[in-house]
Amino acid sequence: MASVQLHASIPAAIRTRNPYSSSSFTPSPPLVSFAAKSPETHRKRVGRRFACRAMVQQAVQGAPAAYAKEMERLSAKESLLLAFKDSGGFEALVTGKTTEMQRIDVNERITGLERLNPTPRPTTSPFLEGRWNFEWFGSGSPGLFAARILFERFPSTLANLSKMDVAIKDGYAKITASLKLLNSIESKFILSTRLSVEGPLRMKEEYVEGILESPTVIEETVPEQLKGALGQAVNTMQQMPVPIRDAISSGLTIPLNGAFQRLFMISYLDEEILIIRDTAGVPEVLTRLSAPLSAEPIAEYES
């Protein structure tokens, strides 16, 4: 009787719910509802995620890439300088002793370095000014042409071109060729030129004047058979009138007044190496002897 009364007192809604019957069980709603994502929203979120990842990868990879390029440039410079040394240097170049294999090897390394040029506007760069030493002439270079004429006319025991350098400052260049005669008489030929900027890579060079300096005699190295003739020449010089003697001692000046000029392009420039090419594409390579004489860039060109 008690069990019947207890059963009758339980509400019908609870009494009819059977936890083991799928038909009578009604699941309760979830505590947190999730809104369904549209395909467009999903694509935007995925796109932002990949964009952020790409930016992070670019920031991480940027520094190693720049470092690798700089190491490649330094390696190319070292390779070119070694090629100069292996080819015999300046003396072998001006005397025509470099071989075809050595010339093509140097030209290949020049081309490899040019493509890594770190200076986009070399004609107005402050790195251009300073003193540079000529390391390499191409087959059509004016410097090599003049050197070949010298050595064709005189054997190396009589005349020798020991070095060439150029000083660039304030839009002017002074090219100095050091000559040695009979291994005991030294002289210099100085060519002054005017430089004008024609573009970011191109310049024009006008020849202003040439000066052949008075020779300097190194008495210790004069051969015995020439000392008598040298003494007579010195006495003759001393007996000349003062104006003539002063003119000879100051050197011979050849005015050119811009009668000769050439165009060239700077294909590579940094703190240590300068590469230029003339209108025929012939390269000249120079290495720095001293720091820039002026920290200010050359005046900008007008297009």
mmCIF file of C-alpha atoms in Angstrom:
data_model
loop_
_atom_site.group_PDB
_atom_site.id
_atom_site.type_symbol
_atom_site.label_atom_id
_atom_site.label_comp_id
_atom_site.label_asym_id
_atom_site.label_seq_id
_atom_site.Cartn_x
_atom_site.Cartn_y
_atom_site.Cartn_z
ATOM 1 C CA MET A 1 0.000 0.000 0.000
ATOM 2 C CA ALA A 2 2.837 2.386 0.853
ATOM 3 C CA SER A 3 4.608 1.680 -2.461
ATOM 4 C CA VAL A 4 1.409 2.382 -4.379
ATOM 5 C CA GLN A 5 1.007 5.763 -2.639
ATOM 6 C CA LEU A 6 4.661 6.703 -3.280
ATOM 7 C CA HIS A 7 4.269 5.882 -6.954
ATOM 8 C CA ALA A 8 1.119 7.952 -7.138
ATOM 9 C CA SER A 9 2.836 10.966 -5.529
ATOM 10 C CA ILE A 10 5.660 11.147 -8.224
ATOM 11 C CA PRO A 11 4.800 13.627 -10.994
ATOM 12 C CA ALA A 12 3.875 12.127 -14.287
ATOM 13 C CA ALA A 13 6.622 13.959 -16.218
ATOM 14 C CA ILE A 14 9.309 12.324 -14.094
ATOM 15 C CA ARG A 15 7.537 9.034 -13.806
ATOM 16 C CA THR A 16 7.302 8.510 -17.541
ATOM 17 C CA ARG A 17 11.041 9.399 -18.281
ATOM 18 C CA ASN A 18 13.048 6.188 -18.696
ATOM 19 C CA PRO A 19 16.804 6.813 -18.808
ATOM 20 C CA TYR A 20 17.274 3.544 -20.672
ATOM 21 C CA SER A 21 14.681 4.245 -23.300
ATOM 22 C CA SER A 22 15.710 6.338 -26.324
ATOM 23 C CA SER A 23 12.126 7.252 -27.019
ATOM 24 C CA SER A 24 11.447 8.794 -23.647
ATOM 25 C CA PHE A 25 14.865 10.660 -23.191
ATOM 26 C CA THR A 26 15.046 14.351 -24.146
ATOM 27 C CA PRO A 27 18.659 15.676 -24.071
ATOM 28 C CA SER A 28 19.261 19.006 -22.315
ATOM 29 C CA PRO A 29 20.588 21.889 -24.402
ATOM 30 C CA PRO A 30 24.410 22.397 -24.380
ATOM 31 C CA LEU A 31 25.854 24.852 -21.933
ATOM 32 C CA VAL A 32 27.792 26.783 -24.690
ATOM 33 C CA SER A 33 26.558 27.144 -28.237
ATOM 34 C CA PHE A 34 29.033 27.540 -31.168
ATOM 35 C CA ALA A 35 27.948 29.514 -34.195
ATOM 36 C CA ALA A 36 28.705 27.815 -37.490
ATOM 37 C CA LYS A 37 31.622 29.413 -39.470
ATOM 38 C CA SER A 38 30.952 30.484 -43.009
ATOM 39 C CA PRO A 39 33.486 29.482 -45.729
ATOM 40 C CA GLU A 40 34.392 33.139 -46.302
ATOM 41 C CA THR A 41 35.211 33.709 -42.621
ATOM 42 C CA HIS A 42 37.330 30.569 -42.610
ATOM 43 C CA ARG A 43 39.277 31.687 -45.656
ATOM 44 C CA LYS A 44 39.993 35.110 -44.127
ATOM 45 C CA ARG A 45 41.325 33.589 -40.931
ATOM 46 C CA VAL A 46 43.496 31.112 -42.807
ATOM 47 C CA GLY A 47 44.749 33.891 -45.088
ATOM 48 C CA ARG A 48 45.739 36.090 -42.147
ATOM 49 C CA ARG A 49 47.509 33.161 -40.536
ATOM 50 C CA PHE A 50 49.568 32.447 -43.673
ATOM 51 C CA ALA A 51 50.331 36.166 -44.160
ATOM 52 C CA CYS A 52 51.669 36.461 -40.630
ATOM 53 C CA ARG A 53 53.714 33.316 -41.114
ATOM 54 C CA ALA A 54 55.200 34.684 -44.366
ATOM 55 C CA MET A 55 56.119 37.973 -42.689
ATOM 56 C CA VAL A 56 57.868 36.152 -39.868
ATOM 57 C CA GLN A 57 59.753 33.921 -42.314
ATOM 58 C CA GLN A 58 60.805 36.947 -44.378
ATOM 59 C CA ALA A 59 62.117 38.754 -41.290
ATOM 60 C CA VAL A 60 64.012 35.671 -40.172
ATOM 61 C CA GLN A 61 65.446 34.892 -43.634
ATOM 62 C CA GLY A 62 66.265 38.530 -44.614
ATOM 63 C CA ALA A 63 69.425 38.861 -42.525
ATOM 64 C CA PRO A 64 70.959 35.522 -43.607
ATOM 65 C CA ALA A 65 70.224 36.337 -47.271
ATOM 66 C CA ALA A 66 71.969 39.729 -47.042
ATOM 67 C CA TYR A 67 74.892 38.135 -45.222
ATOM 68 C CA ALA A 68 75.203 35.426 -47.863
ATOM 69 C CA LYS A 69 75.222 38.017 -50.676
ATOM 70 C CA GLU A 70 77.879 40.076 -48.924
ATOM 71 C CA MET A 71 80.049 36.994 -48.417
ATOM 72 C CA GLU A 72 79.637 36.175 -52.114
ATOM 73 C CA ARG A 73 80.800 39.687 -53.036
ATOM 74 C CA LEU A 74 83.849 39.518 -50.774
ATOM 75 C CA SER A 75 84.739 36.116 -52.188
ATOM 76 C CA ALA A 76 84.459 37.467 -55.751
ATOM 77 C CA LYS A 77 86.786 40.362 -54.879
ATOM 78 C CA GLU A 78 89.375 38.026 -53.376
ATOM 79 C CA SER A 79 89.139 35.764 -56.408
ATOM 80 C CA LEU A 80 89.750 38.687 -58.787
ATOM 81 C CA LEU A 81 92.793 39.935 -56.862
ATOM 82 C CA LEU A 82 94.265 36.418 -56.886
ATOM 83 C CA ALA A 83 93.697 36.220 -60.637
ATOM 84 C CA PHE A 84 95.717 39.438 -61.077
ATOM 85 C CA LYS A 85 98.557 37.937 -59.080
ATOM 86 C CA ASP A 86 98.469 34.633 -60.984
ATOM 87 C CA SER A 87 98.608 36.466 -64.331
ATOM 88 C CA GLY A 88 101.886 38.172 -63.420
ATOM 89 C CA GLY A 89 100.586 41.513 -62.215
ATOM 90 C CA PHE A 90 100.987 44.934 -63.794
ATOM 91 C CA GLU A 91 104.430 44.300 -65.287
ATOM 92 C CA ALA A 92 103.328 41.188 -67.168
ATOM 93 C CA LEU A 93 100.255 43.023 -68.423
ATOM 94 C CA VAL A 94 102.066 46.054 -69.885
ATOM 95 C CA THR A 95 104.853 43.948 -71.410
ATOM 96 C CA GLY A 96 102.363 41.603 -73.095
ATOM 97 C CA LYS A 97 103.399 38.501 -71.162
ATOM 98 C CA THR A 98 99.919 37.508 -69.999
ATOM 99 C CA THR A 99 98.500 34.467 -71.780
ATOM 100 C CA GLU A 100 95.110 34.089 -73.423
ATOM 101 C CA MET A 101 94.017 31.750 -70.631
ATOM 102 C CA GLN A 102 95.028 34.248 -67.969
ATOM 103 C CA ARG A 103 93.197 37.107 -69.717
ATOM 104 C CA ILE A 104 89.952 35.165 -70.124
ATOM 105 C CA ASP A 105 90.182 34.024 -66.500
ATOM 106 C CA VAL A 106 90.558 37.623 -65.275
ATOM 107 C CA ASN A 107 87.698 38.824 -67.512
ATOM 108 C CA GLU A 108 85.429 36.081 -66.181
ATOM 109 C CA ARG A 109 86.104 37.146 -62.599
ATOM 110 C CA ILE A 110 85.571 40.811 -63.496
ATOM 111 C CA THR A 111 82.131 39.959 -64.885
ATOM 112 C CA GLY A 112 81.303 37.935 -61.779
ATOM 113 C CA LEU A 113 82.135 40.853 -59.490
ATOM 114 C CA GLU A 114 80.275 43.434 -61.587
ATOM 115 C CA ARG A 115 76.926 41.703 -61.084
ATOM 116 C CA LEU A 116 77.372 42.192 -57.307
ATOM 117 C CA ASN A 117 77.927 45.959 -57.538
ATOM 118 C CA PRO A 118 76.795 47.465 -54.184
ATOM 119 C CA THR A 119 76.698 51.087 -55.423
ATOM 120 C CA PRO A 120 73.639 51.875 -57.595
ATOM 121 C CA ARG A 121 74.792 55.442 -58.525
ATOM 122 C CA PRO A 122 78.598 55.291 -58.603
ATOM 123 C CA THR A 123 79.153 58.505 -60.607
ATOM 124 C CA THR A 124 77.945 60.627 -57.656
ATOM 125 C CA SER A 125 79.215 58.367 -54.877
ATOM 126 C CA PRO A 126 81.834 59.753 -52.441
ATOM 127 C CA PHE A 127 83.691 56.449 -52.867
ATOM 128 C CA LEU A 128 84.771 57.549 -56.348
ATOM 129 C CA GLU A 129 87.178 60.195 -55.072
ATOM 130 C CA GLY A 130 90.656 59.295 -53.851
ATOM 131 C CA ARG A 131 93.817 57.726 -55.287
ATOM 132 C CA TRP A 132 93.506 54.543 -57.340
ATOM 133 C CA ASN A 133 96.129 52.177 -58.727
ATOM 134 C CA PHE A 134 95.686 50.606 -62.178
ATOM 135 C CA GLU A 135 95.661 46.813 -61.908
ATOM 136 C CA TRP A 136 94.248 45.738 -65.265
ATOM 137 C CA PHE A 137 93.796 47.126 -68.778
ATOM 138 C CA GLY A 138 91.703 45.607 -71.500
ATOM 139 C CA SER A 139 93.100 45.000 -74.977
ATOM 140 C CA GLY A 140 91.719 48.324 -76.273
ATOM 141 C CA SER A 141 92.494 50.495 -73.257
ATOM 142 C CA PRO A 142 94.371 53.777 -73.921
ATOM 143 C CA GLY A 143 96.740 53.013 -71.044
ATOM 144 C CA LEU A 144 97.671 49.599 -72.407
ATOM 145 C CA PHE A 145 98.003 51.009 -75.930
ATOM 146 C CA ALA A 146 100.499 53.654 -74.731
ATOM 147 C CA ALA A 147 102.425 51.074 -72.714
ATOM 148 C CA ARG A 148 102.660 48.731 -75.706
ATOM 149 C CA ILE A 149 104.035 51.560 -77.884
ATOM 150 C CA LEU A 150 106.671 52.307 -75.240
ATOM 151 C CA PHE A 151 107.838 48.710 -74.993
ATOM 152 C CA GLU A 152 107.772 48.168 -78.754
ATOM 153 C CA ARG A 153 110.078 51.170 -79.271
ATOM 154 C CA PHE A 154 112.396 50.465 -76.361
ATOM 155 C CA PRO A 155 113.465 47.158 -74.776
ATOM 156 C CA SER A 156 112.624 46.628 -71.122
ATOM 157 C CA THR A 157 116.292 47.133 -70.192
ATOM 158 C CA LEU A 158 116.070 50.730 -71.486
ATOM 159 C CA ALA A 159 112.515 51.780 -70.601
ATOM 160 C CA ASN A 160 110.055 50.444 -68.093
ATOM 161 C CA LEU A 161 106.576 51.528 -67.012
ATOM 162 C CA SER A 162 106.634 50.701 -63.318
ATOM 163 C CA LYS A 163 103.132 51.776 -62.298
ATOM 164 C CA MET A 164 100.114 53.948 -63.100
ATOM 165 C CA ASP A 165 97.709 55.597 -60.701
ATOM 166 C CA VAL A 166 94.976 58.230 -60.783
ATOM 167 C CA ALA A 167 93.811 60.793 -58.225
ATOM 168 C CA ILE A 168 90.157 61.885 -58.506
ATOM 169 C CA LYS A 169 88.854 64.975 -56.737
ATOM 170 C CA ASP A 170 86.270 67.718 -57.401
ATOM 171 C CA GLY A 171 85.441 66.525 -60.902
ATOM 172 C CA TYR A 172 89.072 66.277 -62.067
ATOM 173 C CA ALA A 173 91.421 63.336 -62.514
ATOM 174 C CA LYS A 174 95.221 63.298 -62.589
ATOM 175 C CA ILE A 175 96.722 60.154 -64.133
ATOM 176 C CA THR A 176 100.396 59.545 -63.311
ATOM 177 C CA ALA A 177 102.572 57.077 -65.228
ATOM 178 C CA SER A 178 105.926 56.336 -63.573
ATOM 179 C CA LEU A 179 108.716 55.644 -66.073
ATOM 180 C CA LYS A 180 112.204 54.331 -65.506
ATOM 181 C CA LEU A 181 114.953 54.649 -68.139
ATOM 182 C CA LEU A 182 118.122 52.542 -68.063
ATOM 183 C CA ASN A 183 117.015 51.440 -64.589
ATOM 184 C CA SER A 184 118.582 54.608 -63.200
ATOM 185 C CA ILE A 185 116.587 57.578 -64.540
ATOM 186 C CA GLU A 186 113.083 58.091 -63.224
ATOM 187 C CA SER A 187 110.457 60.330 -64.751
ATOM 188 C CA LYS A 188 106.707 60.817 -64.618
ATOM 189 C CA PHE A 189 104.120 61.629 -67.227
ATOM 190 C CA ILE A 190 101.035 63.317 -65.735
ATOM 191 C CA LEU A 191 97.789 63.560 -67.694
ATOM 192 C CA SER A 192 95.125 65.923 -66.309
ATOM 193 C CA THR A 193 91.503 65.331 -67.299
ATOM 194 C CA ARG A 194 88.112 66.855 -66.538
ATOM 195 C CA LEU A 195 85.256 64.562 -65.489
ATOM 196 C CA SER A 196 81.580 65.313 -66.041
ATOM 197 C CA VAL A 197 78.649 63.184 -64.919
ATOM 198 C CA GLU A 198 76.423 61.991 -67.761
ATOM 199 C CA GLY A 199 74.165 59.667 -65.771
ATOM 200 C CA PRO A 200 74.098 57.331 -62.748
ATOM 201 C CA LEU A 201 76.717 55.068 -64.394
ATOM 202 C CA ARG A 202 78.147 57.106 -67.282
ATOM 203 C CA MET A 203 80.845 59.805 -67.274
ATOM 204 C CA LYS A 204 82.731 61.863 -69.853
ATOM 205 C CA GLU A 205 86.489 62.441 -69.594
ATOM 206 C CA GLU A 206 88.133 65.386 -71.377
ATOM 207 C CA TYR A 207 91.924 65.619 -71.595
ATOM 208 C CA VAL A 208 93.183 69.019 -70.386
ATOM 209 C CA GLU A 209 96.998 68.811 -70.488
ATOM 210 C CA GLY A 210 99.962 66.476 -70.261
ATOM 211 C CA ILE A 211 103.160 67.137 -68.326
ATOM 212 C CA LEU A 212 106.431 65.253 -68.745
ATOM 213 C CA GLU A 213 108.357 65.905 -65.555
ATOM 214 C CA SER A 214 112.073 66.499 -65.507
ATOM 215 C CA PRO A 215 113.876 63.167 -64.972
ATOM 216 C CA THR A 216 115.522 62.285 -61.690
ATOM 217 C CA VAL A 217 118.838 60.446 -61.856
ATOM 218 C CA ILE A 218 119.683 57.719 -59.339
ATOM 219 C CA GLU A 219 123.463 57.975 -59.423
ATOM 220 C CA GLU A 220 124.046 54.737 -57.517
ATOM 221 C CA THR A 221 122.372 52.698 -60.257
ATOM 222 C CA VAL A 222 123.916 54.431 -63.302
ATOM 223 C CA PRO A 223 126.055 51.949 -65.305
ATOM 224 C CA GLU A 224 129.779 52.752 -65.411
ATOM 225 C CA GLN A 225 129.816 53.131 -69.203
ATOM 226 C CA LEU A 226 127.143 55.862 -68.977
ATOM 227 C CA LYS A 227 128.500 57.922 -66.100
ATOM 228 C CA GLY A 228 130.749 59.997 -68.375
ATOM 229 C CA ALA A 229 127.913 60.848 -70.774
ATOM 230 C CA LEU A 230 125.644 61.640 -67.852
ATOM 231 C CA GLY A 231 128.203 64.038 -66.378
ATOM 232 C CA GLN A 232 128.522 65.856 -69.680
ATOM 233 C CA ALA A 233 124.742 66.212 -69.941
ATOM 234 C CA VAL A 234 124.561 67.681 -66.433
ATOM 235 C CA ASN A 235 127.295 70.212 -67.238
ATOM 236 C CA THR A 236 125.502 71.206 -70.442
ATOM 237 C CA MET A 237 122.284 71.788 -68.489
ATOM 238 C CA GLN A 238 124.061 74.016 -65.980
ATOM 239 C CA GLN A 239 125.534 76.176 -68.742
ATOM 240 C CA MET A 240 122.148 76.912 -70.324
ATOM 241 C CA PRO A 241 120.423 80.274 -69.800
ATOM 242 C CA VAL A 242 118.355 80.446 -66.634
ATOM 243 C CA PRO A 243 114.925 80.679 -68.359
ATOM 244 C CA ILE A 244 115.640 77.604 -70.475
ATOM 245 C CA ARG A 245 117.083 75.713 -67.532
ATOM 246 C CA ASP A 246 114.059 76.540 -65.388
ATOM 247 C CA ALA A 247 111.680 75.479 -68.169
ATOM 248 C CA ILE A 248 113.423 72.131 -68.545
ATOM 249 C CA SER A 249 113.595 71.547 -64.793
ATOM 250 C CA SER A 250 109.868 72.220 -64.432
ATOM 251 C CA GLY A 251 109.032 69.681 -67.127
ATOM 252 C CA LEU A 252 107.471 69.777 -70.554
ATOM 253 C CA THR A 253 103.804 70.822 -70.659
ATOM 254 C CA ILE A 254 101.598 69.750 -73.561
ATOM 255 C CA PRO A 255 98.288 71.675 -73.662
ATOM 256 C CA LEU A 256 95.385 69.569 -74.894
ATOM 257 C CA ASN A 257 92.414 71.857 -74.137
ATOM 258 C CA GLY A 258 89.837 69.105 -74.379
ATOM 259 C CA ALA A 259 90.888 68.077 -77.904
ATOM 260 C CA PHE A 260 90.590 64.429 -76.858
ATOM 261 C CA GLN A 261 87.789 62.910 -74.819
ATOM 262 C CA ARG A 262 86.102 59.607 -74.114
ATOM 263 C CA LEU A 263 82.966 58.202 -72.521
ATOM 264 C CA PHE A 264 83.087 55.419 -69.947
ATOM 265 C CA MET A 265 80.744 53.586 -67.603
ATOM 266 C CA ILE A 266 81.384 52.639 -63.983
ATOM 267 C CA SER A 267 80.264 49.029 -63.685
ATOM 268 C CA TYR A 268 81.484 48.411 -60.109
ATOM 269 C CA LEU A 269 82.472 50.607 -57.151
ATOM 270 C CA ASP A 270 83.056 50.009 -53.462
ATOM 271 C CA GLU A 271 85.616 51.158 -50.870
ATOM 272 C CA GLU A 272 88.461 49.142 -52.454
ATOM 273 C CA ILE A 273 87.808 48.371 -56.147
ATOM 274 C CA LEU A 274 86.747 50.478 -59.145
ATOM 275 C CA ILE A 275 85.836 48.921 -62.523
ATOM 276 C CA ILE A 276 85.115 51.034 -65.592
ATOM 277 C CA ARG A 277 84.295 50.119 -69.206
ATOM 278 C CA ASP A 278 84.724 52.272 -72.293
ATOM 279 C CA THR A 279 82.327 52.504 -75.239
ATOM 280 C CA ALA A 280 83.728 49.254 -76.645
ATOM 281 C CA GLY A 281 83.116 47.457 -73.333
ATOM 282 C CA VAL A 282 86.847 47.133 -72.528
ATOM 283 C CA PRO A 283 87.351 46.922 -68.731
ATOM 284 C CA GLU A 284 89.853 48.722 -66.522
ATOM 285 C CA VAL A 285 90.245 47.642 -62.895
ATOM 286 C CA LEU A 286 91.707 49.877 -60.203
ATOM 287 C CA THR A 287 92.373 49.310 -56.506
ATOM 288 C CA ARG A 288 92.337 52.062 -53.897
ATOM 289 C CA LEU A 289 95.624 53.532 -52.688
ATOM 290 C CA SER A 290 94.205 56.087 -50.247
ATOM 291 C CA ALA A 291 90.891 57.099 -48.691
ATOM 292 C CA PRO A 292 88.568 59.537 -50.475
ATOM 293 C CA LEU A 293 89.979 63.054 -50.485
ATOM 294 C CA SER A 294 86.526 64.536 -49.900
ATOM 295 C CA ALA A 295 83.542 63.094 -48.077
ATOM 296 C CA GLU A 296 81.001 65.022 -50.182
ATOM 297 C CA PRO A 297 79.574 63.418 -53.340
ATOM 298 C CA ILE A 298 80.175 64.766 -56.845
ATOM 299 C CA ALA A 299 77.554 67.183 -58.184
ATOM 300 C CA GLU A 300 74.449 65.443 -59.506
ATOM 301 C CA TYR A 301 73.987 65.189 -63.250
ATOM 302 C CA GLU A 302 71.233 67.016 -65.122
ATOM 303 C CA SER A 303 69.090 64.937 -67.461
#
